[in-house]
CSV table of N, CA, C and O in Angstrom, one decimal:
chain,number,residue,atom,x,y,z
A,1,MET,N,-161.8,-43.1,-13.2
A,1,MET,CA,-162.7,-44.1,-13.8
A,1,MET,C,-161.9,-45.0,-14.6
A,1,MET,O,-161.2,-44.6,-15.5
A,2,LYS,N,-162.0,-46.3,-14.3
A,2,LYS,CA,-161.4,-47.4,-15.1
A,2,LYS,C,-162.5,-48.2,-15.6
A,2,LYS,O,-163.4,-48.6,-14.9
A,3,GLU,N,-162.4,-48.4,-16.9
A,3,GLU,CA,-163.5,-49.1,-17.6
A,3,GLU,C,-162.9,-50.1,-18.7
A,3,GLU,O,-161.9,-49.8,-19.2
A,4,THR,N,-163.7,-51.1,-18.9
A,4,THR,CA,-163.3,-52.1,-20.0
A,4,THR,C,-164.5,-52.0,-21.1
A,4,THR,O,-165.6,-52.0,-20.7
A,5,PHE,N,-164.1,-51.8,-22.3
A,5,PHE,CA,-165.0,-51.6,-23.4
A,5,PHE,C,-164.9,-52.8,-24.3
A,5,PHE,O,-163.8,-53.1,-24.8
A,6,GLU,N,-166.0,-53.6,-24.5
A,6,GLU,CA,-165.9,-54.8,-25.4
A,6,GLU,C,-166.3,-54.4,-26.8
A,6,GLU,O,-167.4,-53.9,-27.1
A,7,LEU,N,-165.4,-54.6,-27.7
A,7,LEU,CA,-165.5,-54.2,-29.1
A,7,LEU,C,-166.4,-55.2,-29.8
A,7,LEU,O,-166.2,-56.4,-29.6
A,8,SER,N,-167.3,-54.7,-30.6
A,8,SER,CA,-168.2,-55.7,-31.3
A,8,SER,C,-167.8,-55.8,-32.8
A,8,SER,O,-168.3,-56.7,-33.5
A,9,GLY,N,-166.9,-55.0,-33.3
A,9,GLY,CA,-166.4,-55.1,-34.7
A,9,GLY,C,-164.9,-55.1,-34.6
A,9,GLY,O,-164.2,-55.4,-33.6
A,10,ASP,N,-164.3,-54.7,-35.8
A,10,ASP,CA,-162.8,-54.6,-35.9
A,10,ASP,C,-162.2,-53.5,-35.1
A,10,ASP,O,-161.1,-53.5,-34.6
A,11,TYR,N,-163.0,-52.3,-35.1
A,11,TYR,CA,-162.5,-51.1,-34.4
A,11,TYR,C,-163.6,-50.2,-34.1
A,11,TYR,O,-164.7,-50.4,-34.5
A,12,ILE,N,-163.3,-49.2,-33.3
A,12,ILE,CA,-164.3,-48.1,-33.0
A,12,ILE,C,-163.5,-46.8,-33.1
A,12,ILE,O,-162.4,-46.7,-32.7
A,13,PRO,N,-164.1,-45.8,-33.8
A,13,PRO,CA,-163.5,-44.4,-33.8
A,13,PRO,C,-163.3,-43.9,-32.4
A,13,PRO,O,-164.2,-44.0,-31.6
A,14,LEU,N,-162.2,-43.2,-32.2
A,14,LEU,CA,-161.9,-42.7,-30.9
A,14,LEU,C,-163.0,-41.8,-30.3
A,14,LEU,O,-163.4,-41.9,-29.2
A,15,CYS,N,-163.5,-40.9,-31.1
A,15,CYS,CA,-164.6,-40.0,-30.6
A,15,CYS,C,-165.8,-40.7,-30.2
A,15,CYS,O,-166.4,-40.4,-29.2
A,16,ASP,N,-166.2,-41.8,-30.9
A,16,ASP,CA,-167.3,-42.6,-30.5
A,16,ASP,C,-167.1,-43.4,-29.2
A,16,ASP,O,-167.9,-43.5,-28.4
A,17,LEU,N,-165.8,-43.9,-29.0
A,17,LEU,CA,-165.5,-44.6,-27.8
A,17,LEU,C,-165.7,-43.6,-26.6
A,17,LEU,O,-166.3,-44.0,-25.6
A,18,LEU,N,-165.2,-42.4,-26.7
A,18,LEU,CA,-165.3,-41.5,-25.6
A,18,LEU,C,-166.8,-41.1,-25.3
A,18,LEU,O,-167.2,-41.0,-24.1
A,19,LYS,N,-167.6,-41.1,-26.3
A,19,LYS,CA,-169.0,-40.8,-26.1
A,19,LYS,C,-169.7,-42.0,-25.5
A,19,LYS,O,-170.4,-41.8,-24.5
A,20,TYR,N,-169.5,-43.2,-26.0
A,20,TYR,CA,-170.1,-44.4,-25.4
A,20,TYR,C,-169.7,-44.7,-24.0
A,20,TYR,O,-170.5,-45.2,-23.2
A,21,CYS,N,-168.5,-44.3,-23.6
A,21,CYS,CA,-168.0,-44.6,-22.2
A,21,CYS,C,-168.3,-43.4,-21.3
A,21,CYS,O,-167.8,-43.4,-20.2
A,22,TYR,N,-169.0,-42.4,-21.8
A,22,TYR,CA,-169.5,-41.2,-21.0
A,22,TYR,C,-168.3,-40.4,-20.5
A,22,TYR,O,-168.4,-39.8,-19.5
A,23,VAL,N,-167.2,-40.4,-21.2
A,23,VAL,CA,-166.1,-39.5,-20.9
A,23,VAL,C,-166.5,-38.1,-21.3
A,23,VAL,O,-166.3,-37.1,-20.7
A,24,THR,N,-167.3,-38.0,-22.5
A,24,THR,CA,-167.9,-36.7,-22.9
A,24,THR,C,-169.4,-36.9,-23.1
A,24,THR,O,-169.8,-38.1,-23.3
A,25,GLU,N,-170.1,-35.9,-23.2
A,25,GLU,CA,-171.6,-36.0,-23.3
A,25,GLU,C,-172.0,-36.2,-24.8
A,25,GLU,O,-173.1,-36.7,-25.0
A,26,SER,N,-171.2,-35.9,-25.7
A,26,SER,CA,-171.6,-36.0,-27.1
A,26,SER,C,-170.4,-36.2,-28.0
A,26,SER,O,-169.2,-36.1,-27.6
A,27,GLY,N,-170.6,-36.6,-29.3
A,27,GLY,CA,-169.5,-36.8,-30.2
A,27,GLY,C,-168.8,-35.5,-30.5
A,27,GLY,O,-167.6,-35.5,-30.7
A,28,GLY,N,-169.6,-34.4,-30.6
A,28,GLY,CA,-169.0,-33.1,-30.8
A,28,GLY,C,-168.0,-32.7,-29.7
A,28,GLY,O,-166.9,-32.2,-29.9
A,29,ALA,N,-168.5,-32.9,-28.5
A,29,ALA,CA,-167.7,-32.6,-27.3
A,29,ALA,C,-166.4,-33.5,-27.3
A,29,ALA,O,-165.3,-33.0,-26.9
A,30,ALA,N,-166.6,-34.8,-27.7
A,30,ALA,CA,-165.4,-35.7,-27.8
A,30,ALA,C,-164.4,-35.2,-28.8
A,30,ALA,O,-163.2,-35.2,-28.5
A,31,LYS,N,-164.8,-34.7,-29.9
A,31,LYS,CA,-163.9,-34.1,-31.0
A,31,LYS,C,-163.1,-33.0,-30.4
A,31,LYS,O,-161.9,-32.9,-30.6
A,32,HIS,N,-163.7,-32.1,-29.7
A,32,HIS,CA,-163.0,-30.9,-29.1
A,32,HIS,C,-162.1,-31.4,-28.0
A,32,HIS,O,-160.9,-30.9,-27.9
A,33,PHE,N,-162.5,-32.3,-27.2
A,33,PHE,CA,-161.7,-32.9,-26.1
A,33,PHE,C,-160.4,-33.5,-26.7
A,33,PHE,O,-159.3,-33.3,-26.2
A,34,ILE,N,-160.5,-34.3,-27.8
A,34,ILE,CA,-159.4,-34.9,-28.5
A,34,ILE,C,-158.5,-33.8,-29.1
A,34,ILE,O,-157.2,-33.9,-28.9
A,35,ALA,N,-159.1,-32.8,-29.8
A,35,ALA,CA,-158.3,-31.8,-30.4
A,35,ALA,C,-157.4,-31.0,-29.4
A,35,ALA,O,-156.4,-30.4,-29.8
A,36,GLU,N,-157.9,-30.9,-28.2
A,36,GLU,CA,-157.2,-30.1,-27.2
A,36,GLU,C,-156.0,-30.9,-26.6
A,36,GLU,O,-155.3,-30.4,-25.7
A,37,GLY,N,-155.8,-32.2,-27.0
A,37,GLY,CA,-154.7,-33.0,-26.6
A,37,GLY,C,-154.9,-33.6,-25.2
A,37,GLY,O,-154.0,-34.0,-24.5
A,38,ASN,N,-156.2,-33.9,-24.9
A,38,ASN,CA,-156.5,-34.5,-23.6
A,38,ASN,C,-156.5,-36.0,-23.6
A,38,ASN,O,-156.8,-36.6,-22.5
A,39,VAL,N,-156.3,-36.6,-24.7
A,39,VAL,CA,-156.5,-38.1,-24.8
A,39,VAL,C,-155.2,-38.8,-25.2
A,39,VAL,O,-154.5,-38.3,-26.1
A,40,ARG,N,-154.9,-39.9,-24.6
A,40,ARG,CA,-153.7,-40.7,-24.9
A,40,ARG,C,-154.2,-42.1,-25.4
A,40,ARG,O,-155.1,-42.6,-24.8
A,41,VAL,N,-153.5,-42.6,-26.4
A,41,VAL,CA,-153.8,-43.9,-26.8
A,41,VAL,C,-152.5,-44.7,-26.7
A,41,VAL,O,-151.4,-44.3,-27.3
A,42,ASP,N,-152.5,-45.7,-25.8
A,42,ASP,CA,-151.3,-46.5,-25.5
A,42,ASP,C,-150.1,-45.6,-25.1
A,42,ASP,O,-149.0,-45.7,-25.4
A,43,GLY,N,-150.5,-44.5,-24.3
A,43,GLY,CA,-149.5,-43.6,-23.7
A,43,GLY,C,-149.0,-42.5,-24.6
A,43,GLY,O,-148.3,-41.6,-24.1
A,44,GLU,N,-149.5,-42.4,-25.8
A,44,GLU,CA,-149.1,-41.3,-26.7
A,44,GLU,C,-150.3,-40.4,-26.9
A,44,GLU,O,-151.4,-40.9,-27.2
A,45,VAL,N,-150.0,-39.1,-26.9
A,45,VAL,CA,-151.1,-38.1,-27.2
A,45,VAL,C,-151.7,-38.4,-28.6
A,45,VAL,O,-150.9,-38.5,-29.6
A,46,GLU,N,-153.0,-38.5,-28.7
A,46,GLU,CA,-153.7,-38.7,-30.0
A,46,GLU,C,-154.6,-37.5,-30.3
A,46,GLU,O,-155.4,-37.1,-29.5
A,47,LEU,N,-154.3,-36.9,-31.5
A,47,LEU,CA,-155.1,-35.8,-31.9
A,47,LEU,C,-156.1,-36.1,-33.1
A,47,LEU,O,-156.9,-35.3,-33.5
A,48,ARG,N,-156.0,-37.3,-33.6
A,48,ARG,CA,-157.0,-37.7,-34.7
A,48,ARG,C,-158.3,-38.1,-34.1
A,48,ARG,O,-158.4,-39.1,-33.3
A,49,LYS,N,-159.3,-37.4,-34.4
A,49,LYS,CA,-160.7,-37.7,-33.8
A,49,LYS,C,-161.2,-39.0,-34.2
A,49,LYS,O,-161.9,-39.7,-33.4
A,50,ALA,N,-161.0,-39.5,-35.4
A,50,ALA,CA,-161.5,-40.8,-35.9
A,50,ALA,C,-160.5,-41.9,-35.9
A,50,ALA,O,-160.6,-42.9,-36.6
A,51,CYS,N,-159.4,-41.7,-35.1
A,51,CYS,CA,-158.4,-42.8,-34.9
A,51,CYS,C,-159.1,-44.1,-34.6
A,51,CYS,O,-160.0,-44.2,-33.8
A,52,LYS,N,-158.7,-45.2,-35.3
A,52,LYS,CA,-159.3,-46.5,-35.2
A,52,LYS,C,-158.7,-47.1,-33.9
A,52,LYS,O,-157.5,-47.4,-33.9
A,53,ILE,N,-159.6,-47.4,-33.0
A,53,ILE,CA,-159.2,-48.0,-31.7
A,53,ILE,C,-159.5,-49.5,-31.8
A,53,ILE,O,-160.7,-49.8,-32.1
A,54,ARG,N,-158.5,-50.3,-31.6
A,54,ARG,CA,-158.7,-51.8,-31.7
A,54,ARG,C,-158.5,-52.5,-30.4
A,54,ARG,O,-158.0,-51.9,-29.5
A,55,ALA,N,-158.9,-53.8,-30.4
A,55,ALA,CA,-158.8,-54.6,-29.1
A,55,ALA,C,-157.3,-54.6,-28.7
A,55,ALA,O,-156.4,-54.7,-29.5
A,56,GLY,N,-157.1,-54.5,-27.4
A,56,GLY,CA,-155.7,-54.5,-26.9
A,56,GLY,C,-155.2,-53.1,-26.6
A,56,GLY,O,-154.2,-53.0,-25.9
A,57,GLN,N,-155.8,-52.1,-27.1
A,57,GLN,CA,-155.4,-50.7,-26.9
A,57,GLN,C,-156.0,-50.1,-25.6
A,57,GLN,O,-157.0,-50.5,-25.1
A,58,VAL,N,-155.3,-49.2,-25.0
A,58,VAL,CA,-155.7,-48.5,-23.8
A,58,VAL,C,-155.8,-47.0,-24.1
A,58,VAL,O,-154.9,-46.4,-24.6
A,59,VAL,N,-157.0,-46.4,-23.9
A,59,VAL,CA,-157.3,-45.0,-24.1
A,59,VAL,C,-157.4,-44.4,-22.7
A,59,VAL,O,-158.1,-44.8,-21.9
A,60,SER,N,-156.6,-43.3,-22.5
A,60,SER,CA,-156.6,-42.7,-21.2
A,60,SER,C,-156.5,-41.2,-21.3
A,60,SER,O,-156.2,-40.6,-22.3
A,61,GLY,N,-156.7,-40.6,-20.1
A,61,GLY,CA,-156.6,-39.1,-20.0
A,61,GLY,C,-156.7,-38.8,-18.5
A,61,GLY,O,-156.7,-39.7,-17.7
A,62,ASP,N,-156.9,-37.5,-18.2
A,62,ASP,CA,-157.0,-37.1,-16.8
A,62,ASP,C,-158.3,-37.7,-16.2
A,62,ASP,O,-159.4,-37.2,-16.5
A,63,GLY,N,-158.2,-38.6,-15.3
A,63,GLY,CA,-159.3,-39.2,-14.6
A,63,GLY,C,-160.0,-40.4,-15.3
A,63,GLY,O,-161.0,-40.8,-14.7
A,64,PHE,N,-159.5,-40.9,-16.4
A,64,PHE,CA,-160.2,-42.0,-17.0
A,64,PHE,C,-159.1,-42.9,-17.7
A,64,PHE,O,-158.1,-42.5,-18.1
A,65,GLU,N,-159.5,-44.2,-17.7
A,65,GLU,CA,-158.7,-45.2,-18.5
A,65,GLU,C,-159.7,-46.2,-19.0
A,65,GLU,O,-160.5,-46.8,-18.3
A,66,ILE,N,-159.6,-46.4,-20.3
A,66,ILE,CA,-160.5,-47.4,-21.0
A,66,ILE,C,-159.7,-48.5,-21.7
A,66,ILE,O,-158.8,-48.2,-22.5
A,67,ARG,N,-159.8,-49.7,-21.3
A,67,ARG,CA,-159.2,-50.8,-21.9
A,67,ARG,C,-160.1,-51.4,-22.9
A,67,ARG,O,-161.2,-51.8,-22.6
A,68,VAL,N,-159.7,-51.6,-24.1
A,68,VAL,CA,-160.5,-52.1,-25.2
A,68,VAL,C,-160.2,-53.6,-25.4
A,68,VAL,O,-159.0,-53.9,-25.6
A,69,VAL,N,-161.2,-54.4,-25.3
A,69,VAL,CA,-161.0,-55.9,-25.5
A,69,VAL,C,-161.9,-56.4,-26.6
A,69,VAL,O,-162.8,-55.8,-27.0
């Protein structure tokens, strides 16, 4: 799945982005998914659940890629 997410503010917490883009079914599931090391931000593994994702960043993992604009 490749998707583009349009940011409405300065940033979005990583766990919320995964929930809104249907990578996970809920925010709680997103937090576990991140903690397990399944998510990369700009190619680096990200373990912070509330990491601020800003325009220009790419969030990816096994089977998904989200470009934030």
